[in-house]
Tab-separated table of C-alpha atoms in Angstrom:
chain	number	residue	atom	x	y	z
I	21	UNK	CA	90.280	110.603	144.163
I	22	UNK	CA	86.580	109.582	144.260
I	23	UNK	CA	86.063	108.855	147.651
I	24	UNK	CA	82.734	107.257	147.570
I	25	UNK	CA	81.910	105.014	144.346
I	26	UNK	CA	78.238	103.864	143.368
I	27	UNK	CA	77.205	101.313	140.870
I	28	UNK	CA	75.183	100.642	139.044
I	29	UNK	CA	74.704	104.578	137.624
I	30	UNK	CA	71.399	103.388	136.416
I	31	UNK	CA	68.878	100.857	137.066
I	32	UNK	CA	65.616	99.543	135.631
I	33	UNK	CA	62.987	97.111	137.239
I	34	UNK	CA	59.903	96.373	137.432
I	35	UNK	CA	57.199	97.139	139.783
I	36	UNK	CA	56.972	94.781	142.898
I	37	UNK	CA	60.839	93.909	142.252
I	38	UNK	CA	63.772	94.479	144.460
I	39	UNK	CA	66.081	97.015	143.639
I	40	UNK	CA	69.986	96.655	144.803
I	41	UNK	CA	72.218	99.921	144.416
I	42	UNK	CA	75.860	99.676	145.493
I	43	UNK	CA	78.595	101.821	146.952
I	44	UNK	CA	81.968	101.378	148.496
I	45	UNK	CA	84.175	103.761	149.943
I	46	UNK	CA	88.273	104.358	150.428
I	47	UNK	CA	88.321	105.886	154.071
I	48	UNK	CA	88.471	103.548	156.616
I	49	UNK	CA	87.907	106.332	158.930
I	50	UNK	CA	84.059	106.803	157.708
I	51	UNK	CA	81.616	105.375	159.970
I	52	UNK	CA	78.763	107.038	158.721
I	53	UNK	CA	76.545	106.426	155.707
I	54	UNK	CA	73.672	107.945	154.470
I	55	UNK	CA	71.661	107.622	151.637
I	56	UNK	CA	69.765	110.124	149.804
I	57	UNK	CA	66.889	110.316	147.379
I	58	UNK	CA	66.476	113.011	145.051
I	59	UNK	CA	63.704	114.039	142.779
I	60	UNK	CA	64.276	116.383	139.818
I	61	UNK	CA	64.409	119.805	140.727
I	62	UNK	CA	64.744	119.027	144.370
I	63	UNK	CA	67.155	118.593	147.234
I	64	UNK	CA	68.379	115.367	148.418
I	65	UNK	CA	66.368	113.896	151.117
I	66	UNK	CA	67.570	111.655	153.445
I	67	UNK	CA	66.359	107.960	153.389
I	68	UNK	CA	68.388	105.840	155.595
I	69	UNK	CA	71.404	105.812	157.101
I	70	UNK	CA	73.533	103.616	158.933
I	71	UNK	CA	76.888	103.855	161.328
I	72	UNK	CA	79.908	101.332	160.956
I	73	UNK	CA	78.972	100.024	164.062
I	74	UNK	CA	76.180	97.772	162.648
I	75	UNK	CA	75.856	95.424	159.518
I	76	UNK	CA	71.909	95.974	158.530
I	77	UNK	CA	69.608	99.030	158.843
I	78	UNK	CA	66.078	98.417	158.230
I	79	UNK	CA	63.539	101.095	157.490
I	80	UNK	CA	60.292	99.727	155.722
I	81	UNK	CA	61.061	98.821	152.192
I	82	UNK	CA	64.554	100.169	152.516
I	83	UNK	CA	67.360	97.965	153.837
I	84	UNK	CA	70.879	99.012	154.204
I	85	UNK	CA	73.944	95.977	154.191
I	86	UNK	CA	77.004	96.891	155.366
I	87	UNK	CA	80.375	95.410	155.085
I	88	UNK	CA	83.191	97.211	157.219
I	89	UNK	CA	85.702	94.614	156.208
I	90	UNK	CA	85.321	95.347	152.157
I	91	UNK	CA	84.159	98.450	152.694
I	92	UNK	CA	80.927	98.184	150.878
I	93	UNK	CA	77.329	98.866	151.547
I	94	UNK	CA	74.102	98.186	149.448
I	95	UNK	CA	70.652	99.835	149.689
I	96	UNK	CA	68.177	97.394	148.579
I	97	UNK	CA	64.383	98.799	147.699
I	98	UNK	CA	61.985	95.629	148.182
I	99	UNK	CA	58.613	95.947	146.466
I	100	UNK	CA	59.744	98.940	144.186
I	101	UNK	CA	57.016	101.394	143.160
I	102	UNK	CA	57.120	103.889	140.471
I	103	UNK	CA	57.095	106.621	142.767
I	104	UNK	CA	60.783	105.297	143.796
I	105	UNK	CA	62.154	106.367	140.602
I	106	UNK	CA	64.813	108.854	141.577
I	107	UNK	CA	68.553	109.518	141.798
I	108	UNK	CA	69.891	107.781	144.919
I	109	UNK	CA	73.131	108.997	146.283
I	110	UNK	CA	75.514	107.027	148.912
I	111	UNK	CA	77.456	109.347	151.106
I	112	UNK	CA	80.036	109.003	154.051
I	113	UNK	CA	81.651	110.843	156.623
I	114	UNK	CA	83.428	110.372	160.142
I	115	UNK	CA	80.531	110.435	162.693
I	116	UNK	CA	79.094	113.833	164.134
I	117	UNK	CA	78.527	117.520	163.391
I	118	UNK	CA	81.472	119.074	161.559
I	119	UNK	CA	82.354	116.112	159.427
I	120	UNK	CA	82.718	116.439	155.812
I	121	UNK	CA	80.302	114.465	154.010
I	122	UNK	CA	81.633	112.936	150.754
I	123	UNK	CA	78.882	112.145	147.970
I	124	UNK	CA	78.876	109.373	145.328
I	125	UNK	CA	77.857	110.179	141.717
I	126	UNK	CA	74.470	109.031	142.216
I	127	UNK	CA	72.239	105.831	140.592
I	128	UNK	CA	69.279	106.585	138.747
I	129	UNK	CA	66.542	103.769	139.606
I	130	UNK	CA	63.343	103.887	137.201
I	131	UNK	CA	60.461	101.512	138.314
I	132	UNK	CA	58.348	100.398	135.613
I	133	UNK	CA	54.800	99.852	135.984
B	26	UNK	CA	60.559	116.338	162.559
B	27	UNK	CA	64.227	118.026	160.838
B	28	UNK	CA	63.381	120.675	158.231
B	29	UNK	CA	66.041	122.718	156.280
B	30	UNK	CA	64.467	125.302	154.280
B	31	UNK	CA	66.510	127.475	151.706
B	32	UNK	CA	65.313	130.757	149.807
B	33	UNK	CA	65.325	131.574	147.563
B	34	UNK	CA	64.292	128.372	145.634
B	35	UNK	CA	65.371	130.069	142.627
B	36	UNK	CA	67.193	132.964	141.066
B	37	UNK	CA	68.360	134.684	138.283
B	38	UNK	CA	71.448	136.614	138.245
B	39	UNK	CA	73.327	138.813	135.440
B	40	UNK	CA	77.108	138.222	135.189
B	41	UNK	CA	79.456	140.164	137.429
B	42	UNK	CA	76.605	140.739	140.016
B	43	UNK	CA	75.861	139.287	143.272
B	44	UNK	CA	73.234	137.394	145.147
B	45	UNK	CA	72.473	135.931	148.617
B	46	UNK	CA	71.010	132.638	149.846
B	47	UNK	CA	69.589	131.459	153.043
B	48	UNK	CA	69.321	128.448	154.949
B	49	UNK	CA	67.071	127.828	157.943
B	50	UNK	CA	67.080	124.582	160.111
B	51	UNK	CA	63.709	124.257	162.091
B	52	UNK	CA	63.150	121.607	164.825
B	53	UNK	CA	66.647	121.177	165.493
B	54	UNK	CA	70.069	123.097	165.974
B	55	UNK	CA	72.472	122.909	163.263
B	56	UNK	CA	75.749	122.839	165.062
B	57	UNK	CA	77.089	122.614	161.507
B	58	UNK	CA	75.928	123.581	157.811
B	59	UNK	CA	77.584	122.531	154.428
B	60	UNK	CA	77.527	124.535	151.432
B	61	UNK	CA	77.168	122.509	148.466
B	62	UNK	CA	76.882	123.009	144.969
B	63	UNK	CA	75.258	120.109	142.618
B	64	UNK	CA	76.550	120.675	139.111
B	65	UNK	CA	73.924	119.530	136.046
B	66	UNK	CA	75.428	116.485	135.868
B	67	UNK	CA	74.511	115.988	139.780
B	68	UNK	CA	77.918	115.946	140.980
B	69	UNK	CA	78.413	117.662	144.488
B	70	UNK	CA	81.182	120.030	145.334
B	71	UNK	CA	81.637	120.762	148.761
B	72	UNK	CA	82.239	124.312	149.067
B	73	UNK	CA	82.727	124.932	152.948
B	74	UNK	CA	82.104	123.553	156.031
B	75	UNK	CA	80.462	125.798	158.974
B	76	UNK	CA	80.668	124.790	162.490
B	77	UNK	CA	79.182	127.161	165.493
B	78	UNK	CA	82.293	128.772	167.211
B	79	UNK	CA	84.518	127.676	164.910
B	80	UNK	CA	86.361	129.060	161.596
B	81	UNK	CA	84.603	128.268	158.437
B	82	UNK	CA	86.350	125.969	156.634
B	83	UNK	CA	86.606	126.532	152.640
B	84	UNK	CA	87.396	123.717	150.471
B	85	UNK	CA	89.886	124.013	147.426
B	86	UNK	CA	88.869	125.902	144.573
B	87	UNK	CA	86.276	127.752	146.984
B	88	UNK	CA	87.164	131.106	148.626
B	89	UNK	CA	85.675	133.090	151.398
B	90	UNK	CA	86.160	136.070	149.244
B	91	UNK	CA	83.867	134.313	146.702
B	92	UNK	CA	81.676	132.889	148.613
B	93	UNK	CA	81.380	134.401	152.084
B	94	UNK	CA	79.482	132.803	154.316
B	95	UNK	CA	77.460	133.887	157.672
B	96	UNK	CA	76.379	131.390	160.573
B	97	UNK	CA	75.501	133.695	163.217
B	98	UNK	CA	73.443	131.261	165.339
B	99	UNK	CA	72.182	127.339	165.486
B	100	UNK	CA	69.433	127.854	162.968
B	101	UNK	CA	70.610	130.379	160.538
B	102	UNK	CA	72.950	130.273	158.036
B	103	UNK	CA	73.552	132.362	154.713
B	104	UNK	CA	76.026	132.673	151.517
B	105	UNK	CA	76.743	135.079	148.977
B	106	UNK	CA	77.722	134.481	145.655
B	107	UNK	CA	79.958	137.484	144.492
B	108	UNK	CA	80.507	138.676	141.094
B	109	UNK	CA	78.619	135.393	139.636
B	110	UNK	CA	79.739	134.368	136.377
B	111	UNK	CA	78.427	131.229	133.824
B	112	UNK	CA	80.542	128.529	135.751
B	113	UNK	CA	78.774	129.479	139.193
B	114	UNK	CA	75.515	128.207	138.010
B	115	UNK	CA	74.081	125.082	139.688
B	116	UNK	CA	71.566	124.045	142.551
B	117	UNK	CA	73.314	125.434	145.659
B	118	UNK	CA	72.583	123.143	148.764
B	119	UNK	CA	72.677	123.597	152.292
B	120	UNK	CA	73.080	120.651	154.549
B	121	UNK	CA	72.514	120.888	158.161
B	122	UNK	CA	73.931	118.439	160.991
B	123	UNK	CA	71.720	117.770	163.707
B	124	UNK	CA	74.802	116.276	165.636
B	125	UNK	CA	74.024	112.625	164.146
B	126	UNK	CA	71.858	113.103	160.718
B	127	UNK	CA	72.608	115.724	157.797
B	128	UNK	CA	69.233	117.356	156.565
B	129	UNK	CA	69.348	119.114	153.153
B	130	UNK	CA	66.979	122.120	152.141
B	131	UNK	CA	65.487	121.807	148.875
B	132	UNK	CA	68.457	124.012	147.439
B	133	UNK	CA	68.675	127.623	145.644
B	134	UNK	CA	68.916	126.904	141.672
B	135	UNK	CA	71.108	130.018	140.300
B	136	UNK	CA	70.878	130.894	136.791
B	137	UNK	CA	73.559	133.413	135.563
B	138	UNK	CA	72.887	135.430	132.343
């Protein structure tokens, strides 16, 4: 059973627009939600994360909105740049070391100039 | 900052032979290390989770006999793929917990010929 789901699988936006990537999860014990950015041939790089005690986390152009009741979260990338073109993974786990991190299947973002 | 180095970055081995990959945490203490395999379709499979001073937990379909892992201290872990076959090919990723976040290395890409 897929613990973490992402939508859409792929998204194309114009440079300067806001890209919105969605994620939902099954396990109500999850309380740590990182987003990773992965370029071809590279490992996933931690972009931004949120814990379940917050409903919003912002870091520059990247913002996570979190809805615990609906078990949903989204990553908003404002003023999208061609360099943001990558695959984005939503992940979830319990908090703290030793917790198993479950990944979504990824969303491929293309930002057209 | 927290960095995770993996080496080698890519390796080719003959079918039936074994290869060892290493993971080093720099700038933090990796209290837990998770080894994943990412398929060409980008899906993440958790192989095992290793926490210092605890037994290594292997996921279903992965065994110590096939993927022995060593995690001797808070900065280093290694994993060997024994008797590698075509189905073992992929990008092997090491994810290290800082205690609150998980950082990944760039991965070791295994090709089996």
